[in-house]
Tab-separated table of C-alpha atoms and ligand atoms in Angstrom:
chain	number	residue	atom	x	y	z
A	1	UNK	CA	137.595	117.732	110.331
A	2	UNK	CA	135.359	114.919	109.039
A	3	UNK	CA	132.116	114.230	110.926
A	4	UNK	CA	131.544	110.930	112.709
A	5	UNK	CA	128.217	109.138	113.534
A	6	UNK	CA	129.359	109.292	117.129
A	7	UNK	CA	129.766	113.049	117.274
A	8	UNK	CA	126.637	113.389	119.445
A	9	UNK	CA	127.225	110.224	121.451
A	10	UNK	CA	127.729	112.022	124.759
A	11	UNK	CA	124.464	113.969	124.440
A	12	UNK	CA	122.608	110.922	123.159
A	13	UNK	CA	123.872	108.849	126.072
A	14	UNK	CA	122.817	111.572	128.493
A	15	UNK	CA	119.325	111.571	126.953
A	16	UNK	CA	119.088	107.790	127.312
A	17	UNK	CA	120.129	108.074	130.962
A	18	UNK	CA	117.492	110.799	131.537
A	19	UNK	CA	114.839	108.575	129.950
A	20	UNK	CA	115.896	105.692	132.179
A	21	UNK	CA	115.747	107.899	135.285
A	22	UNK	CA	112.139	108.801	134.431
A	23	UNK	CA	110.918	105.226	134.178
A	24	UNK	CA	108.432	104.995	137.036
A	25	UNK	CA	107.506	101.310	137.197
A	26	UNK	CA	108.929	97.923	136.392
A	27	UNK	CA	106.315	97.553	133.652
A	28	UNK	CA	107.387	100.840	132.030
A	29	UNK	CA	111.019	99.686	132.197
A	30	UNK	CA	110.190	96.364	130.554
A	31	UNK	CA	108.344	98.176	127.785
A	32	UNK	CA	111.168	100.707	127.182
A	33	UNK	CA	114.076	98.265	127.331
A	34	UNK	CA	114.047	97.120	123.638
A	35	UNK	CA	114.178	100.769	122.470
A	36	UNK	CA	117.059	101.551	124.869
A	37	UNK	CA	119.385	98.627	124.317
A	38	UNK	CA	117.634	96.242	121.876
A	39	UNK	CA	118.338	95.532	118.195
A	40	UNK	CA	116.448	98.600	117.027
A	41	UNK	CA	117.840	100.911	119.693
A	42	UNK	CA	119.937	103.979	118.956
A	43	UNK	CA	123.033	102.208	120.262
A	44	UNK	CA	122.545	99.256	117.897
A	45	UNK	CA	121.859	101.596	114.991
A	46	UNK	CA	125.096	103.507	115.736
A	47	UNK	CA	126.923	100.202	115.947
A	48	UNK	CA	125.897	99.448	112.360
A	49	UNK	CA	127.249	102.793	111.163
A	50	UNK	CA	130.789	102.120	112.373
A	51	UNK	CA	131.534	100.411	109.055
A	52	UNK	CA	131.653	103.801	107.306
A	53	UNK	CA	134.550	104.936	109.461
A	54	UNK	CA	138.132	104.700	108.422
A	55	UNK	CA	139.724	101.572	109.890
A	56	UNK	CA	142.027	103.638	112.149
A	57	UNK	CA	138.991	105.449	113.674
A	58	UNK	CA	136.768	102.379	113.903
A	59	UNK	CA	138.489	100.800	116.905
A	60	UNK	CA	138.299	103.944	118.990
A	61	UNK	CA	134.672	104.562	118.002
A	62	UNK	CA	133.815	100.939	118.826
A	63	UNK	CA	135.323	101.327	122.266
A	64	UNK	CA	133.365	104.573	122.920
A	65	UNK	CA	130.151	102.955	121.767
A	66	UNK	CA	130.777	99.923	123.941
A	67	UNK	CA	131.387	102.180	126.920
A	68	UNK	CA	128.167	104.087	126.181
A	69	UNK	CA	126.255	100.782	126.018
A	70	UNK	CA	127.830	99.674	129.302
A	71	UNK	CA	126.763	102.926	130.986
A	72	UNK	CA	123.208	102.683	129.605
A	73	UNK	CA	122.838	99.013	130.550
A	74	UNK	CA	124.226	99.649	133.985
A	75	UNK	CA	121.766	102.580	134.480
A	76	UNK	CA	118.978	100.292	133.329
A	77	UNK	CA	119.999	97.582	135.814
A	78	UNK	CA	120.250	100.158	138.588
A	79	UNK	CA	116.799	101.547	137.791
A	80	UNK	CA	115.383	98.016	137.616
A	81	UNK	CA	116.682	97.278	141.121
A	82	UNK	CA	115.254	100.525	142.517
A	83	UNK	CA	111.838	99.956	140.931
A	84	UNK	CA	111.733	96.323	142.134
A	85	UNK	CA	112.506	97.506	145.669
A	86	UNK	CA	109.747	100.087	145.482
A	87	UNK	CA	107.239	97.527	144.177
A	88	UNK	CA	108.104	95.146	147.037
A	89	UNK	CA	107.794	97.929	149.606
A	90	UNK	CA	104.360	98.898	148.199
A	91	UNK	CA	103.164	95.292	148.385
A	92	UNK	CA	104.384	94.980	151.965
A	93	UNK	CA	102.693	98.237	152.947
A	94	UNK	CA	99.423	96.925	151.466
A	95	UNK	CA	99.643	93.683	153.442
A	96	UNK	CA	100.876	95.231	156.626
A	97	UNK	CA	98.868	94.844	159.841
A	98	UNK	CA	99.102	98.285	161.327
A	99	UNK	CA	99.246	97.710	165.061
A	100	UNK	CA	98.688	101.421	165.495
A	101	UNK	CA	95.290	100.989	163.800
A	102	UNK	CA	94.436	98.115	166.121
A	103	UNK	CA	95.179	100.174	169.168
A	104	UNK	CA	93.092	103.047	167.812
A	105	UNK	CA	90.313	100.554	166.984
A	106	UNK	CA	90.362	99.306	170.562
A	107	UNK	CA	89.777	102.806	171.788
A	108	UNK	CA	86.890	103.431	169.401
A	109	UNK	CA	85.203	100.004	169.559
A	110	UNK	CA	83.485	100.042	172.944
A	111	UNK	CA	81.136	102.755	171.707
A	112	UNK	CA	79.642	100.407	169.112
A	113	UNK	CA	79.977	96.912	170.495
A	114	UNK	CA	78.442	94.801	173.213
A	115	UNK	CA	75.111	96.317	174.141
A	116	UNK	CA	72.192	94.391	175.672
A	117	UNK	CA	69.858	92.751	173.159
A	118	UNK	CA	66.397	94.184	172.607
A	119	UNK	CA	64.956	91.250	174.561
A	120	UNK	CA	67.244	91.969	177.538
A	121	UNK	CA	66.304	95.660	177.384
A	122	UNK	CA	62.606	94.754	177.214
A	123	UNK	CA	62.931	92.355	180.137
A	124	UNK	CA	64.442	95.111	182.259
A	125	UNK	CA	61.717	97.583	181.231
A	126	UNK	CA	58.997	95.081	182.103
A	127	UNK	CA	60.621	94.346	185.459
A	128	UNK	CA	60.742	98.101	186.147
A	129	UNK	CA	57.022	98.483	185.424
A	130	UNK	CA	56.111	95.652	187.794
A	131	UNK	CA	58.552	96.703	190.505
A	132	UNK	CA	56.908	100.128	190.415
A	133	UNK	CA	53.589	98.340	190.997
A	134	UNK	CA	54.934	96.603	194.129
A	135	UNK	CA	56.128	93.274	192.671
A	136	UNK	CA	59.528	91.767	193.469
A	137	UNK	CA	61.647	90.026	190.824
A	138	UNK	CA	62.553	86.350	191.172
A	139	UNK	CA	63.879	83.571	188.930
A	140	UNK	CA	63.607	79.824	188.454
A	141	UNK	CA	65.547	77.065	186.676
A	142	UNK	CA	65.317	76.531	182.906
A	143	UNK	CA	65.643	72.737	183.280
A	144	UNK	CA	62.677	71.419	185.207
A	145	UNK	CA	61.216	68.154	186.375
A	146	UNK	CA	57.963	67.076	184.818
A	147	UNK	CA	56.334	67.762	188.197
A	148	UNK	CA	57.155	71.483	188.253
A	149	UNK	CA	56.535	72.102	184.558
A	150	UNK	CA	53.287	70.108	184.373
A	151	UNK	CA	51.974	68.036	187.284
A	152	UNK	CA	52.003	70.643	190.047
A	153	UNK	CA	50.273	72.965	187.577
A	154	UNK	CA	47.351	70.573	187.443
A	155	UNK	CA	48.515	68.920	184.205
A	156	UNK	CA	48.890	65.210	185.036
A	157	UNK	CA	50.597	62.797	182.597
A	158	UNK	CA	48.478	62.100	179.523
A	159	UNK	CA	46.303	65.164	180.252
A	160	UNK	CA	45.197	66.520	176.862
A	161	UNK	CA	46.413	69.989	177.901
A	162	UNK	CA	50.004	68.756	177.568
A	163	UNK	CA	49.438	69.121	173.846
A	164	UNK	CA	49.367	72.922	174.396
A	165	UNK	CA	53.135	72.837	174.828
A	166	UNK	CA	55.418	70.963	172.416
A	167	UNK	CA	58.132	69.933	174.811
A	168	UNK	CA	61.904	69.383	174.583
A	169	UNK	CA	62.774	66.496	176.920
A	170	UNK	CA	66.230	66.210	178.471
A	171	UNK	CA	67.874	62.800	178.232
A	172	UNK	CA	68.259	62.388	182.004
A	173	UNK	CA	66.802	59.858	184.434
A	174	UNK	CA	63.542	58.100	183.531
A	175	UNK	CA	62.296	58.971	180.003
A	176	UNK	CA	60.288	62.207	179.804
A	177	UNK	CA	60.845	63.205	183.425
A	178	UNK	CA	63.175	66.178	182.831
A	179	UNK	CA	62.242	68.990	180.454
A	180	UNK	CA	63.447	72.340	179.190
A	181	UNK	CA	60.690	74.444	180.714
A	182	UNK	CA	57.980	75.255	178.211
A	183	UNK	CA	56.823	78.291	180.199
A	184	UNK	CA	57.801	80.277	183.299
A	185	UNK	CA	54.757	78.975	185.236
A	186	UNK	CA	56.841	76.356	187.163
A	187	UNK	CA	58.458	79.299	188.967
A	188	UNK	CA	55.027	79.895	190.545
A	189	UNK	CA	55.363	76.490	192.193
A	190	UNK	CA	58.930	77.162	193.408
A	191	UNK	CA	57.901	80.512	194.906
A	192	UNK	CA	54.811	79.120	196.619
A	193	UNK	CA	56.763	76.160	198.057
A	194	UNK	CA	59.387	78.568	199.336
A	195	UNK	CA	56.771	80.846	200.902
A	196	UNK	CA	55.103	77.884	202.614
A	197	UNK	CA	58.455	76.642	203.926
A	198	UNK	CA	59.425	80.121	205.159
A	199	UNK	CA	55.930	81.153	206.314
A	200	UNK	CA	56.394	84.212	204.110
A	201	UNK	CA	53.015	84.559	202.354
A	202	UNK	CA	51.721	86.798	200.735
A	203	UNK	CA	53.561	86.771	197.384
A	204	UNK	CA	53.684	89.576	194.843
A	205	UNK	CA	56.389	88.619	192.326
A	206	UNK	CA	57.339	88.573	188.665
A	207	UNK	CA	59.683	85.895	187.291
A	208	UNK	CA	61.263	86.524	183.884
A	209	UNK	CA	63.226	83.892	181.987
A	210	UNK	CA	63.922	81.798	178.942
A	211	UNK	CA	61.525	79.101	177.725
A	212	UNK	CA	61.773	76.379	175.106
A	213	UNK	CA	59.191	74.835	172.813
A	214	UNK	CA	59.301	72.702	169.722
A	215	UNK	CA	57.565	75.509	167.844
A	216	UNK	CA	58.508	76.195	164.231
A	217	UNK	CA	59.848	79.762	164.091
A	218	UNK	CA	57.539	82.171	162.278
A	219	UNK	CA	56.523	85.832	162.463
A	220	UNK	CA	55.288	85.419	166.088
A	221	UNK	CA	57.147	82.336	167.387
A	222	UNK	CA	60.653	81.169	168.231
A	223	UNK	CA	61.794	77.827	169.643
A	224	UNK	CA	63.687	79.674	172.387
A	225	UNK	CA	61.813	82.668	173.711
A	226	UNK	CA	61.168	84.533	176.965
A	227	UNK	CA	58.272	85.000	179.314
A	228	UNK	CA	57.654	87.054	182.393
A	229	UNK	CA	55.477	85.264	184.909
A	230	UNK	CA	53.457	87.159	187.487
A	231	UNK	CA	52.163	85.688	190.727
A	232	UNK	CA	50.063	87.188	193.479
A	233	UNK	CA	48.959	85.103	196.451
A	234	UNK	CA	47.176	87.090	199.109
A	235	UNK	CA	43.902	87.283	200.989
A	236	UNK	CA	40.727	88.208	199.094
A	237	UNK	CA	42.255	88.291	195.600
A	238	UNK	CA	39.802	88.175	192.688
A	239	UNK	CA	39.766	88.380	188.893
A	240	UNK	CA	39.142	92.142	189.209
A	241	UNK	CA	42.588	92.563	190.807
A	242	UNK	CA	44.156	90.682	187.899
A	243	UNK	CA	42.307	92.817	185.328
A	244	UNK	CA	43.405	95.978	187.158
A	245	UNK	CA	47.074	94.915	187.161
A	246	UNK	CA	46.967	94.074	183.462
A	247	UNK	CA	45.288	97.374	182.612
A	248	UNK	CA	47.875	99.325	184.636
A	249	UNK	CA	50.721	97.370	183.040
A	250	UNK	CA	49.426	97.972	179.498
A	251	UNK	CA	49.183	101.725	180.007
A	252	UNK	CA	52.579	101.945	181.677
A	253	UNK	CA	54.424	99.863	179.079
A	254	UNK	CA	52.603	100.639	175.815
A	255	UNK	CA	51.124	104.056	176.600
A	256	UNK	CA	47.485	105.171	176.466
A	257	UNK	CA	47.016	104.718	172.704
A	258	UNK	CA	47.183	100.951	172.577
A	259	UNK	CA	43.990	98.945	173.006
A	260	UNK	CA	43.999	95.728	174.982
A	261	UNK	CA	41.431	93.078	175.796
A	262	UNK	CA	41.026	89.925	177.861
A	263	UNK	CA	39.388	87.036	176.076
A	264	UNK	CA	38.151	83.880	177.822
A	265	UNK	CA	40.851	81.200	177.609
A	266	UNK	CA	41.836	77.905	179.127
A	267	UNK	CA	44.813	76.976	181.302
A	268	UNK	CA	44.651	73.955	183.638
A	269	UNK	CA	46.243	75.937	186.480
A	270	UNK	CA	43.914	78.966	186.475
A	271	UNK	CA	40.136	79.239	186.667
A	272	UNK	CA	38.747	81.427	185.211
A	273	UNK	CA	41.464	81.894	182.599
A	274	UNK	CA	41.946	84.560	179.968
A	275	UNK	CA	44.141	85.502	177.070
A	276	UNK	CA	45.557	88.995	177.045
A	277	UNK	CA	45.713	90.674	173.631
A	278	UNK	CA	46.695	94.056	172.238
A	279	UNK	CA	45.911	95.717	168.926
A	280	UNK	CA	48.527	94.659	166.386
A	281	UNK	CA	50.940	97.594	166.176
A	282	UNK	CA	52.195	96.542	162.737
A	283	UNK	CA	48.832	97.122	160.995
A	284	UNK	CA	47.079	99.190	163.734
A	285	UNK	CA	44.314	96.593	163.823
A	286	UNK	CA	43.699	96.467	160.065
A	287	UNK	CA	44.939	92.869	159.734
A	288	UNK	CA	48.342	91.788	158.402
A	289	UNK	CA	50.667	88.797	158.067
A	290	UNK	CA	52.088	89.287	161.592
A	291	UNK	CA	48.658	89.030	163.305
A	292	UNK	CA	47.322	86.463	160.810
A	293	UNK	CA	44.843	89.103	159.576
A	294	UNK	CA	43.062	89.282	162.986
A	295	UNK	CA	44.168	92.789	163.988
A	296	UNK	CA	45.084	91.450	167.490
A	297	UNK	CA	48.244	89.945	168.980
A	298	UNK	CA	48.187	87.655	172.003
A	299	UNK	CA	50.750	88.749	174.579
A	300	UNK	CA	50.029	86.189	177.276
A	301	UNK	CA	47.742	84.075	179.374
A	302	UNK	CA	46.390	84.728	182.860
A	303	UNK	CA	43.802	83.725	185.394
A	304	UNK	CA	42.818	83.147	188.994
A	305	UNK	CA	44.869	80.396	190.653
A	306	UNK	CA	43.102	77.048	190.524
A	307	UNK	CA	42.540	75.635	194.061
A	308	UNK	CA	44.195	72.392	192.865
A	309	UNK	CA	47.493	74.302	192.435
A	310	UNK	CA	47.278	75.857	195.918
A	311	UNK	CA	46.563	72.375	197.205
A	312	UNK	CA	49.606	70.879	195.432
A	313	UNK	CA	51.947	73.210	197.308
A	314	UNK	CA	50.092	73.057	200.638
A	315	UNK	CA	48.511	76.535	200.679
A	316	UNK	CA	45.123	76.784	202.369
A	317	UNK	CA	42.715	77.840	199.612
A	318	UNK	CA	40.132	78.965	202.167
A	319	UNK	CA	42.496	81.611	203.502
A	320	UNK	CA	44.549	82.497	200.446
A	321	UNK	CA	43.707	83.128	196.825
A	322	UNK	CA	45.648	84.564	193.955
A	323	UNK	CA	46.183	85.156	190.279
A	324	UNK	CA	48.949	84.534	187.794
A	325	UNK	CA	49.921	85.699	184.342
A	326	UNK	CA	52.590	84.844	181.805
A	327	UNK	CA	53.478	87.329	179.061
A	328	UNK	CA	55.823	86.758	176.122
A	329	UNK	CA	58.752	89.172	176.504
A	330	UNK	CA	59.742	88.794	172.843
A	331	UNK	CA	56.112	89.479	171.858
A	332	UNK	CA	56.049	92.599	174.046
A	333	UNK	CA	59.261	93.828	172.359
A	334	UNK	CA	57.785	92.978	168.970
A	335	UNK	CA	54.603	94.989	169.571
A	336	UNK	CA	56.299	97.888	171.311
A	337	UNK	CA	58.814	98.336	168.484
A	338	UNK	CA	56.629	97.236	165.557
A	339	UNK	CA	58.814	94.334	164.477
A	340	UNK	CA	56.888	92.558	161.730
A	341	UNK	CA	58.789	89.263	162.117
A	342	UNK	CA	60.026	87.994	165.487
A	343	UNK	CA	62.856	86.074	163.823
A	344	UNK	CA	64.625	89.444	163.425
A	345	UNK	CA	65.363	89.199	167.169
A	346	UNK	CA	67.733	86.264	166.662
A	347	UNK	CA	69.127	86.836	163.178
A	348	UNK	CA	71.971	89.110	164.332
A	349	UNK	CA	71.575	91.483	161.396
A	350	UNK	CA	73.875	94.337	162.431
A	351	UNK	CA	71.478	96.957	160.981
A	352	UNK	CA	68.689	95.638	163.234
A	353	UNK	CA	71.000	95.399	166.261
A	354	UNK	CA	72.213	98.981	165.717
A	355	UNK	CA	68.603	100.250	165.830
A	356	UNK	CA	68.341	99.166	169.449
A	357	UNK	CA	71.818	99.977	170.745
B	1	LIG	C1	51.567	79.982	178.867
B	1	LIG	O1	52.714	79.715	178.618
B	1	LIG	C2	51.049	80.059	180.240
B	1	LIG	N1	52.054	79.548	181.123
B	1	LIG	C3	50.690	81.502	180.586
B	1	LIG	C4	49.948	81.626	181.898
B	1	LIG	C5	50.641	81.959	183.036
B	1	LIG	C6	48.588	81.404	181.944
B	1	LIG	C7	49.977	82.080	184.255
B	1	LIG	C8	47.925	81.516	183.141
B	1	LIG	C9	48.618	81.862	184.276
B	1	LIG	P1	50.960	80.437	176.389
B	1	LIG	O2	51.392	79.142	175.870
B	1	LIG	O3	49.747	81.029	175.745
B	1	LIG	O4	50.727	80.408	177.905
B	1	LIG	O5	52.156	81.464	176.234
B	1	LIG	C10	52.064	82.744	176.819
B	1	LIG	C11	52.753	83.759	175.894
B	1	LIG	O6	54.107	83.373	175.656
B	1	LIG	C12	52.152	83.863	174.505
B	1	LIG	O7	51.015	84.675	174.492
B	1	LIG	C13	53.278	84.488	173.741
B	1	LIG	O8	53.342	85.869	174.014
B	1	LIG	C14	54.483	83.807	174.369
B	1	LIG	N2	54.880	82.649	173.588
B	1	LIG	C15	54.395	81.397	173.631
B	1	LIG	N3	55.030	80.591	172.758
B	1	LIG	C16	55.944	81.362	172.139
B	1	LIG	C17	56.927	81.132	171.122
B	1	LIG	N4	57.105	79.918	170.591
B	1	LIG	N5	57.678	82.157	170.705
B	1	LIG	C18	57.521	83.391	171.257
B	1	LIG	N6	56.643	83.683	172.215
B	1	LIG	C19	55.846	82.687	172.646
């Protein structure tokens, strides 16, 4: 029996089908296709050999070869469809929003989201210290009339001391009559008026809250910041009582290692007045950018109530006397936690926020 070029066609076709079955991606299929069915493929090469066959065998061989090509091409098409389906499914899986993940995330999230800011935490700690010392906590409005923010505090219009506070005015009523409070001191006036109206003197209170100034933010300043005001109105109060309260506060809040001092200062609503400072905790008093190389950081102002203020609210200065203080809450947080630049408090850097969660 004479041999034919198609003697191994069945095995060769089976090998081609096995190769096709192993193609793993559309790209591999595209690359392999010319060698499987193209001009230089085995099937095309066999096609060219048919000419050597006797004419009576050629027709039958042609038909077998055609059938083999049909089978191979059909396997190729089938594999192409499967691989295209798989590629689409992979892409969809990549894009898919897994609702299961969202549900799991909801369960895990509360542990790491939504905690009070460092300023809120500090405010609460400061309140706790003063409550332990016998003060009650009160509040006042952030939008004030000029009278509460300035005039009642012995700062009449055009008084040079107004320059101490760069003020945001609210566009309401007569020009420059309504302000965003520049300090918490107007709450002193509200409390004293209330006590007079209710015959409820003496007063021992602290009043925390937000303040606004047209200050350019820097290492120690923000345009929106917080103060905690302190007010004592009682009989026989002197500067020594104020100094004692500040000393007790400093030890309770900062611990025994921090040094503090009162330096003579000026506020129109207290006389005598002082500025309360602590050793800069960033440089331990050596001098740095945060404390402008002084080694000290001012935390607040304080003093004995000026009789003109008692007069403005109708309190008899012969019977009653008092003192007041106003500390920066953000500054207290800054010194307690050694934050070199106060702007970190409002930048929302998640690494900073996580430190105080
Ligand atoms: C006052 O605001 C006075 N009302 C304090 C006072 C109250 C004196 C009662 C006497 C009696 P002063 O402007 O110095 O004072 O501000 C007090 C403190 O608020 C500062 O020491 C600082 O800690 C904080 N503070 C002031 N301005 C800013 C600001 N722009 N950013 C952050 N903290 C500030």
